[in-house]
mmCIF file of C-alpha atoms in Angstrom:
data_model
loop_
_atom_site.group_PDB
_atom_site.id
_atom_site.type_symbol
_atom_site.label_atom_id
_atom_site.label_comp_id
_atom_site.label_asym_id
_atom_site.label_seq_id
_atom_site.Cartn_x
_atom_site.Cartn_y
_atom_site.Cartn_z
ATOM 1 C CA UNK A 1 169.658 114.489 148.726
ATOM 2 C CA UNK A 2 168.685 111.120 149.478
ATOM 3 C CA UNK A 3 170.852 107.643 148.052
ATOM 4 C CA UNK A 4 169.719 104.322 146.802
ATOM 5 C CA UNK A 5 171.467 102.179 149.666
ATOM 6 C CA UNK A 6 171.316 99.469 147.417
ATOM 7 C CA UNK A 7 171.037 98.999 143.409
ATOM 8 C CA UNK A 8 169.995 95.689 141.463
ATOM 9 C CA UNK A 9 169.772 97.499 138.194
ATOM 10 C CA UNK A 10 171.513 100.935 137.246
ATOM 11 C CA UNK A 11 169.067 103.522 136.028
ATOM 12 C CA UNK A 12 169.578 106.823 134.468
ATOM 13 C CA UNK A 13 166.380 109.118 133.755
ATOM 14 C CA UNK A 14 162.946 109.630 134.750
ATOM 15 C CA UNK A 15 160.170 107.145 135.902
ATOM 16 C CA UNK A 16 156.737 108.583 137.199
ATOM 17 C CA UNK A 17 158.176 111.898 137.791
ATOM 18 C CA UNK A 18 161.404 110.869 139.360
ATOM 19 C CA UNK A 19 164.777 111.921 138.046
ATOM 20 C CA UNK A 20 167.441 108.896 138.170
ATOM 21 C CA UNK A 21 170.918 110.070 137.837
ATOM 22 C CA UNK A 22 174.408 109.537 138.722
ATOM 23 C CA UNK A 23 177.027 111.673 141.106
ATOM 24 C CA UNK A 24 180.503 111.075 141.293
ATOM 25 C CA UNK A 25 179.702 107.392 140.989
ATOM 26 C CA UNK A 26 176.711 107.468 143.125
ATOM 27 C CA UNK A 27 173.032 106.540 142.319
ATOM 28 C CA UNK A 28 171.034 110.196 143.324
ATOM 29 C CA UNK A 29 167.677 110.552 142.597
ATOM 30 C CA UNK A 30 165.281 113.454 142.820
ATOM 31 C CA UNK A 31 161.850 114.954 141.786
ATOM 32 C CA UNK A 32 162.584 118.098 140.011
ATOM 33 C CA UNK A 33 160.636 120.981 140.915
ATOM 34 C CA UNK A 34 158.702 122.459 138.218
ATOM 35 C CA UNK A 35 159.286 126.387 137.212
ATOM 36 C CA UNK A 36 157.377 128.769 138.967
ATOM 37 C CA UNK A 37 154.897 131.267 137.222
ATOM 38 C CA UNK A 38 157.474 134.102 137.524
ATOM 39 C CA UNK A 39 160.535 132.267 135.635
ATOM 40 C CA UNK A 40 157.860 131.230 132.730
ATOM 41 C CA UNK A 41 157.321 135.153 132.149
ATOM 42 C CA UNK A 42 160.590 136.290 132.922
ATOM 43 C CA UNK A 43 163.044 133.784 133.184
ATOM 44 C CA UNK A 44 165.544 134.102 129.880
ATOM 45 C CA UNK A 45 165.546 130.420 129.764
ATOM 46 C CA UNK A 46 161.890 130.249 129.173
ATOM 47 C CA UNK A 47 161.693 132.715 125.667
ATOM 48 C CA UNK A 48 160.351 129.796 123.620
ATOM 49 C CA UNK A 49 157.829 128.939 125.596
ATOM 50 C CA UNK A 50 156.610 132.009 126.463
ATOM 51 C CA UNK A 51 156.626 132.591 122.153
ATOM 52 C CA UNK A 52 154.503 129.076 122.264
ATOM 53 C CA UNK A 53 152.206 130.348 124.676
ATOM 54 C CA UNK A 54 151.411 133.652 122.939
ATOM 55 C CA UNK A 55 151.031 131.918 119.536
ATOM 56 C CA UNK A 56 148.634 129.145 120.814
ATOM 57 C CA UNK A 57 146.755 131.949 122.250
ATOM 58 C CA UNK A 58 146.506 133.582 118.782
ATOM 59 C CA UNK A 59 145.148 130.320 117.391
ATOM 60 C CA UNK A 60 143.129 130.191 119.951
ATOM 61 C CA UNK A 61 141.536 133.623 118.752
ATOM 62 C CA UNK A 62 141.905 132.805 115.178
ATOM 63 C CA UNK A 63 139.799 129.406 115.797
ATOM 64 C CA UNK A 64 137.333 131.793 117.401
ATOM 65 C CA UNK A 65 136.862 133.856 114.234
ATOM 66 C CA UNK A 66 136.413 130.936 111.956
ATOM 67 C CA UNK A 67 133.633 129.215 114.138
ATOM 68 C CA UNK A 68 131.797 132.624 114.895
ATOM 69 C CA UNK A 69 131.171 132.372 110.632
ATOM 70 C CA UNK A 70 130.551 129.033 110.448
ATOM 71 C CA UNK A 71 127.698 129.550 113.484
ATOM 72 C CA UNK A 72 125.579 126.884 113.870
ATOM 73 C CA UNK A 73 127.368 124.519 111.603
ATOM 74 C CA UNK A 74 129.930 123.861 114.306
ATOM 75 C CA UNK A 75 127.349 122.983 116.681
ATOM 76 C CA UNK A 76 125.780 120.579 114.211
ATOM 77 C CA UNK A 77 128.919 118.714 112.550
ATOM 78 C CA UNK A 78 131.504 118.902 115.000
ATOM 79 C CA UNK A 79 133.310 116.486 117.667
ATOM 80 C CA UNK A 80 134.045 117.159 121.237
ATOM 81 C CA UNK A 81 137.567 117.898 120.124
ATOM 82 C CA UNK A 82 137.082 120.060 117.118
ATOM 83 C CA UNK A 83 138.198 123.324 118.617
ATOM 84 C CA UNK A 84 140.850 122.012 119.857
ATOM 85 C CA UNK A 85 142.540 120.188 116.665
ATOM 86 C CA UNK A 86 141.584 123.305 114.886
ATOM 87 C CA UNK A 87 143.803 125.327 116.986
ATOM 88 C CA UNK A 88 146.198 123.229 116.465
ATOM 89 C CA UNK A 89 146.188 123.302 112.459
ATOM 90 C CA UNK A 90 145.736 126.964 112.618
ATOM 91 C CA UNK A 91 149.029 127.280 115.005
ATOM 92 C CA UNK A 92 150.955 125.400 112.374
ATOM 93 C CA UNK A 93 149.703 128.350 109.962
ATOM 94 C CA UNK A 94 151.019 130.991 112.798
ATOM 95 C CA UNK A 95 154.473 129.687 112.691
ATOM 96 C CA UNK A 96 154.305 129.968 108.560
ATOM 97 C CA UNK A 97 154.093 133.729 109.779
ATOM 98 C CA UNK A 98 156.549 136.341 109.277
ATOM 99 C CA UNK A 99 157.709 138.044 112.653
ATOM 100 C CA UNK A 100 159.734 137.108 115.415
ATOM 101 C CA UNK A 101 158.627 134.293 117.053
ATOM 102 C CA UNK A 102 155.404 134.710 119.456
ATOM 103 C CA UNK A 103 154.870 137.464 117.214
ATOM 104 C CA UNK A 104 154.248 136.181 114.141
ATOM 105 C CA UNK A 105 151.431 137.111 111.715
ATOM 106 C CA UNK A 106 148.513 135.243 111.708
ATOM 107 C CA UNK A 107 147.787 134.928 107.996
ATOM 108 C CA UNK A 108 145.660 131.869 106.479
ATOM 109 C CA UNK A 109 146.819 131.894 103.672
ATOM 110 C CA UNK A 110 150.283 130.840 104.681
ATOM 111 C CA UNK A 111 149.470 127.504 105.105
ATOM 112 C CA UNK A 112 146.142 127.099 103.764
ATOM 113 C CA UNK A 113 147.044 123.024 102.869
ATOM 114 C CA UNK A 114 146.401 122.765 107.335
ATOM 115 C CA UNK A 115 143.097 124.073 106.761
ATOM 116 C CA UNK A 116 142.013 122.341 103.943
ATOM 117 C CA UNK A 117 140.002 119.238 104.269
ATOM 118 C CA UNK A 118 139.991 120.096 108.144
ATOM 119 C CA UNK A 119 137.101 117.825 109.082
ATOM 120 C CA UNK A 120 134.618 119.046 111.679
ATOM 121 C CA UNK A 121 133.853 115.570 112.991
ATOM 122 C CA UNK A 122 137.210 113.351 112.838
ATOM 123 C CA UNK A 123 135.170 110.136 112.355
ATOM 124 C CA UNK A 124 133.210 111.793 109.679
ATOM 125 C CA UNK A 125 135.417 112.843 106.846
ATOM 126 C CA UNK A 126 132.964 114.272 104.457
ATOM 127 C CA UNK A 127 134.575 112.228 101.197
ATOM 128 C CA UNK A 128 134.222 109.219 103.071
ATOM 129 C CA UNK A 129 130.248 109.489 103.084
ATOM 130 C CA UNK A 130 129.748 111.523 99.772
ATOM 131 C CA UNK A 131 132.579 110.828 97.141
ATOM 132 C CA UNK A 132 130.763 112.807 94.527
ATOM 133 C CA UNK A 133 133.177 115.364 92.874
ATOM 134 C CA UNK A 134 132.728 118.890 93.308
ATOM 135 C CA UNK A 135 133.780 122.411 92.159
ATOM 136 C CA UNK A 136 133.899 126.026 93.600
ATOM 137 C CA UNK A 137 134.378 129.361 91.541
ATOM 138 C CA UNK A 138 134.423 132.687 92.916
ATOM 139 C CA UNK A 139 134.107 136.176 91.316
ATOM 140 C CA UNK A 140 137.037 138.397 91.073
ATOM 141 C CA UNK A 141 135.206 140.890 94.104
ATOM 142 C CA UNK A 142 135.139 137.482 96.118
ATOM 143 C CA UNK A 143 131.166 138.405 96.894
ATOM 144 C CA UNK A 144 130.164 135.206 95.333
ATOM 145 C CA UNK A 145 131.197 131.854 95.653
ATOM 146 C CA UNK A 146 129.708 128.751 93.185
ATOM 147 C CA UNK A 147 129.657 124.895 94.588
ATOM 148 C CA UNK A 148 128.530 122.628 91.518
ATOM 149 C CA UNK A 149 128.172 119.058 92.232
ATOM 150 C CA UNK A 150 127.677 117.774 88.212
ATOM 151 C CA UNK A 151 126.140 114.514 89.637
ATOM 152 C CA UNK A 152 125.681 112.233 93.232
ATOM 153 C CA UNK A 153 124.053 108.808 92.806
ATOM 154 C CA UNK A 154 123.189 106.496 95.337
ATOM 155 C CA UNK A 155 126.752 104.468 94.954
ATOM 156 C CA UNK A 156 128.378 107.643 96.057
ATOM 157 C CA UNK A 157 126.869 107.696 99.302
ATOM 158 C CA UNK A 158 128.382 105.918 101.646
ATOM 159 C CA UNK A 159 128.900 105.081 105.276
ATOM 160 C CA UNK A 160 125.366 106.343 106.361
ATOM 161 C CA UNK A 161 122.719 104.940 108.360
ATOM 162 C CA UNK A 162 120.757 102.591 106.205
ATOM 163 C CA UNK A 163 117.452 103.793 107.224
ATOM 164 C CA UNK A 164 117.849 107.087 105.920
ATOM 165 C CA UNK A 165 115.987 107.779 102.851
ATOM 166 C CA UNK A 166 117.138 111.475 102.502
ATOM 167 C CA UNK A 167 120.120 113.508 102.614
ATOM 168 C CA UNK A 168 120.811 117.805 102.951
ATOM 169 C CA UNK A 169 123.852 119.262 101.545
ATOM 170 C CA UNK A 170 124.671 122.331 104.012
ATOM 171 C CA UNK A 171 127.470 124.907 102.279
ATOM 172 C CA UNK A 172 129.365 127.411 104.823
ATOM 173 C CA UNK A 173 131.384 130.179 103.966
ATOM 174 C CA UNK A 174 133.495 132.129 107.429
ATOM 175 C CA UNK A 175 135.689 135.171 106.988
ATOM 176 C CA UNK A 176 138.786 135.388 108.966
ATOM 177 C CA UNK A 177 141.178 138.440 108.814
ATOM 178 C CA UNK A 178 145.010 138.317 109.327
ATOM 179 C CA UNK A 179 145.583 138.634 113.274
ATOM 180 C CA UNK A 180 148.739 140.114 114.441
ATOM 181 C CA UNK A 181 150.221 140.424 118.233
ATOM 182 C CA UNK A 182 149.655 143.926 119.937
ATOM 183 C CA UNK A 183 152.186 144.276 122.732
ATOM 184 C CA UNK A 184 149.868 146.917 124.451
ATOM 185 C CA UNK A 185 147.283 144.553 124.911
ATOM 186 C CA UNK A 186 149.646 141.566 124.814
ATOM 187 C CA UNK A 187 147.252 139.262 122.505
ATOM 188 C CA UNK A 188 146.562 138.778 119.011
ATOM 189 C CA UNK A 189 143.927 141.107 117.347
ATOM 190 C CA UNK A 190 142.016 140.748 113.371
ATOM 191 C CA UNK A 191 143.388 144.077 111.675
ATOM 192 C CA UNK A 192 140.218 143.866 110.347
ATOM 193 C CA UNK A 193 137.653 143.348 112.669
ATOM 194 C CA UNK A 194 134.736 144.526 110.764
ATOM 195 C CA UNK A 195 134.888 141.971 108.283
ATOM 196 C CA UNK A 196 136.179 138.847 110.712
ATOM 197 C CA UNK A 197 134.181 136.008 111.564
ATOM 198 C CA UNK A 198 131.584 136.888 109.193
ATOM 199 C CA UNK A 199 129.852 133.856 107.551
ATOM 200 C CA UNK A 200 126.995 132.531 104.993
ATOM 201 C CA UNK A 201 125.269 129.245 104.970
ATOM 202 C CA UNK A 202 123.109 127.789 102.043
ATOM 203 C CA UNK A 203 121.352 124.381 101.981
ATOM 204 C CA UNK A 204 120.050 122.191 99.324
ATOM 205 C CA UNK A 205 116.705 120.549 99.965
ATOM 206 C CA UNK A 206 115.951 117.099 100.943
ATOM 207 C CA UNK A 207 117.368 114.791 98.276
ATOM 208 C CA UNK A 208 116.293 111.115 98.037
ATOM 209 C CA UNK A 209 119.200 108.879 99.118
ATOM 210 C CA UNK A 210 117.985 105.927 96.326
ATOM 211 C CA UNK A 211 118.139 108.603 92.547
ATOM 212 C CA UNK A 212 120.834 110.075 90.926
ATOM 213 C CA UNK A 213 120.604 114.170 91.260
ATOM 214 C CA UNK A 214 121.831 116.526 88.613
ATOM 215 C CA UNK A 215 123.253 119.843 88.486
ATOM 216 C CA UNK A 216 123.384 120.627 91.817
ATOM 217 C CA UNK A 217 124.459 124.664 92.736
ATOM 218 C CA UNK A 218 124.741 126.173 95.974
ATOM 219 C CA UNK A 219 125.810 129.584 95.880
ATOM 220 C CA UNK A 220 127.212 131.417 99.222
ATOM 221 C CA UNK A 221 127.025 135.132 99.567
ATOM 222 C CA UNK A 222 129.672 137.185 101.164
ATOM 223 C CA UNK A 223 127.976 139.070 103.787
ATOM 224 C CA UNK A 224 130.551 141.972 104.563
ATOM 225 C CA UNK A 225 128.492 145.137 102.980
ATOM 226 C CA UNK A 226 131.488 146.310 101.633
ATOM 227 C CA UNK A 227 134.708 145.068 99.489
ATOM 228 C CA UNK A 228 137.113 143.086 101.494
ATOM 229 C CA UNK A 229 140.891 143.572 102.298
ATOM 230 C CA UNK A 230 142.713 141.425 100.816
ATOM 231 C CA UNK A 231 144.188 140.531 104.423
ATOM 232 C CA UNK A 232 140.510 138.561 104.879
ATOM 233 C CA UNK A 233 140.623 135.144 103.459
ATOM 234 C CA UNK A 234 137.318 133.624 102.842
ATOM 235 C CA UNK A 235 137.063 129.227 104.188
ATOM 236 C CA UNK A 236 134.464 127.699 102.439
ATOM 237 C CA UNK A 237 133.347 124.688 103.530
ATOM 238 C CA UNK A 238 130.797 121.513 102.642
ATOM 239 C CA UNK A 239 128.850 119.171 104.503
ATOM 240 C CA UNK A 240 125.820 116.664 104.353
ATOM 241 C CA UNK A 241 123.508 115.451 107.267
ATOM 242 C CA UNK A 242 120.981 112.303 106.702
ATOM 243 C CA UNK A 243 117.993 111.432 108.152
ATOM 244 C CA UNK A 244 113.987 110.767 106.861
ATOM 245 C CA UNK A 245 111.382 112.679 105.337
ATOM 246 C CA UNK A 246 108.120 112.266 107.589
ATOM 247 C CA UNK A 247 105.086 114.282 106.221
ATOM 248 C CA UNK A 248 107.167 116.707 104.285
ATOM 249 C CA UNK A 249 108.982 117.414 106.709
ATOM 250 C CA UNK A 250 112.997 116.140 107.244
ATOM 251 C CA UNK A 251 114.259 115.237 110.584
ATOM 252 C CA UNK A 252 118.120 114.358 110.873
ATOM 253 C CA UNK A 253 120.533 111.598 112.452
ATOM 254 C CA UNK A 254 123.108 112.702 114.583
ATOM 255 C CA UNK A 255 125.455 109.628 112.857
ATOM 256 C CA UNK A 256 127.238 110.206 109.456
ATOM 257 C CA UNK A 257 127.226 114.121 109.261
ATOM 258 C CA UNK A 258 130.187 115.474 107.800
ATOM 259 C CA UNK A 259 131.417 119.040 107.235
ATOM 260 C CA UNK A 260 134.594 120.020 105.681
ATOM 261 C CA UNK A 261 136.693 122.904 104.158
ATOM 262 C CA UNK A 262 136.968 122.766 100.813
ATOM 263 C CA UNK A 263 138.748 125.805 99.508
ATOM 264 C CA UNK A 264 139.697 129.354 100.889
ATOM 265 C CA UNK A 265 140.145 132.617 98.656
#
């Protein structure tokens, strides 16, 4: 082990990578070796992180199911990092979970506040462009889902390129069924896999960006063909795209588009 042969300042701890430390009164230092793949998997000392690992990889999977409902609309709306911060909300939500830990369930609705308002672009955050209030029923079968927006006028628009004279209100609905760990397997699976990552999308039509609309309903339809578990939770989520109306016909900007979940049932 090699010594500092001489030592202006004392210094205890790591810099780039190198462990600084003292033995029997002697300046050591060291670069520690990192653990091997074997001592991650089997070491005793390495239980929590092998728990980490198996969660993240069940909100990996559980990140999966919501963007293979919301289709399309995460290719539109979302950031570069996107799937990444939503696997990270989702694995607070894993470690609401009952179980053991790198077991736990992998239930929504144990933490539905980290899903809620989870924006799709981080720079976008959808109240931030549209601040028009909003309101979502569903029916007691959860096979329809009501977004009323009472009123948006131009002063609730905001933040959008000023050369837009239109905007499109795009409402998403994804299904996403508890996931638990199977140990045969070793990864997380939907118990209900017939009814997870299913989704719905309804748009508005072109609205003018300069009058005050009215009255505005979008209603999603669940899509499973027959009554969900209720081990499925249902995200519903809201966005709005600008652009301009050429010759009927609406072409978008790629700046100001915002999608967000709004509720989940």
């Amino acid at each position: 082990m090699p010594k500092q042969k001489s030592f202006i300042i004392k210094i205890k701890g790591f810099i780039k990578g190198v462990s600084y430390y003292f033995e029997k009164g002697e300046p050591r230092e060291r670069i520690p070796n990192p653990p091997t793949k074997d001592q991650i998997y089997n070491d005793p000392r390495f239980a929590g992180v092998r728990a980490n690992n198996k969660e993240f990889g069940g909100a990996s999977t559980f990140s999966r199911s919501i963007a293979t409902g919301l289709k399309n609309n995460m290719h539109t709306f979302k950031d570069s990092r996107c799937t990444s911060r939503l696997t990270a909300a989702l694995l607070k939500i894993i470690k609401k979970g009952s179980g053991a830990p790198g077991k736990r369930e992998a239930n929504i609705i144990n933490g539905p506040e980290n899903l809620i308002g989870f924006q799709l672009h981080k720079n976008y955050v959808f109240n931030k462009i549209c601040s028009a209030k909003h309101s979502i029923s569903v029916n007691q079968e959860r096979t329809n889902i009501t977004i009323e927006i009472p009123k948006i006028a131009p002063n609730n628009l905001k933040n959008h390129p000023k050369s837009a004279t239109h905007f499109i209100l795009t409402a998403a609905l994804s299904t996403v069924s508890i996931h638990n760990w199977h140990s045969k397997i070793e990864k997380y699976k939907p118990d209900y896999p017939e009814v997870n990552g299913l989704g719905d999308t309804r748009k508005s039509e072109p609205l003018l960006c300069k009058i005050e609309h009215q009255n505005i309903s979008i209603q999603l339809v669940n899509p499973a063909k027959t009554t969900i578990s209720g081990g499925v939770a249902i995200t519903v989520w809201l966005g709005i795209i600008f652009g301009k109306e050429t010759d009927n016909k609406f072409v978008p900007f790629q700046a100001a588009k915002a999608m967000e979940c709004i509720a989940i049932f």
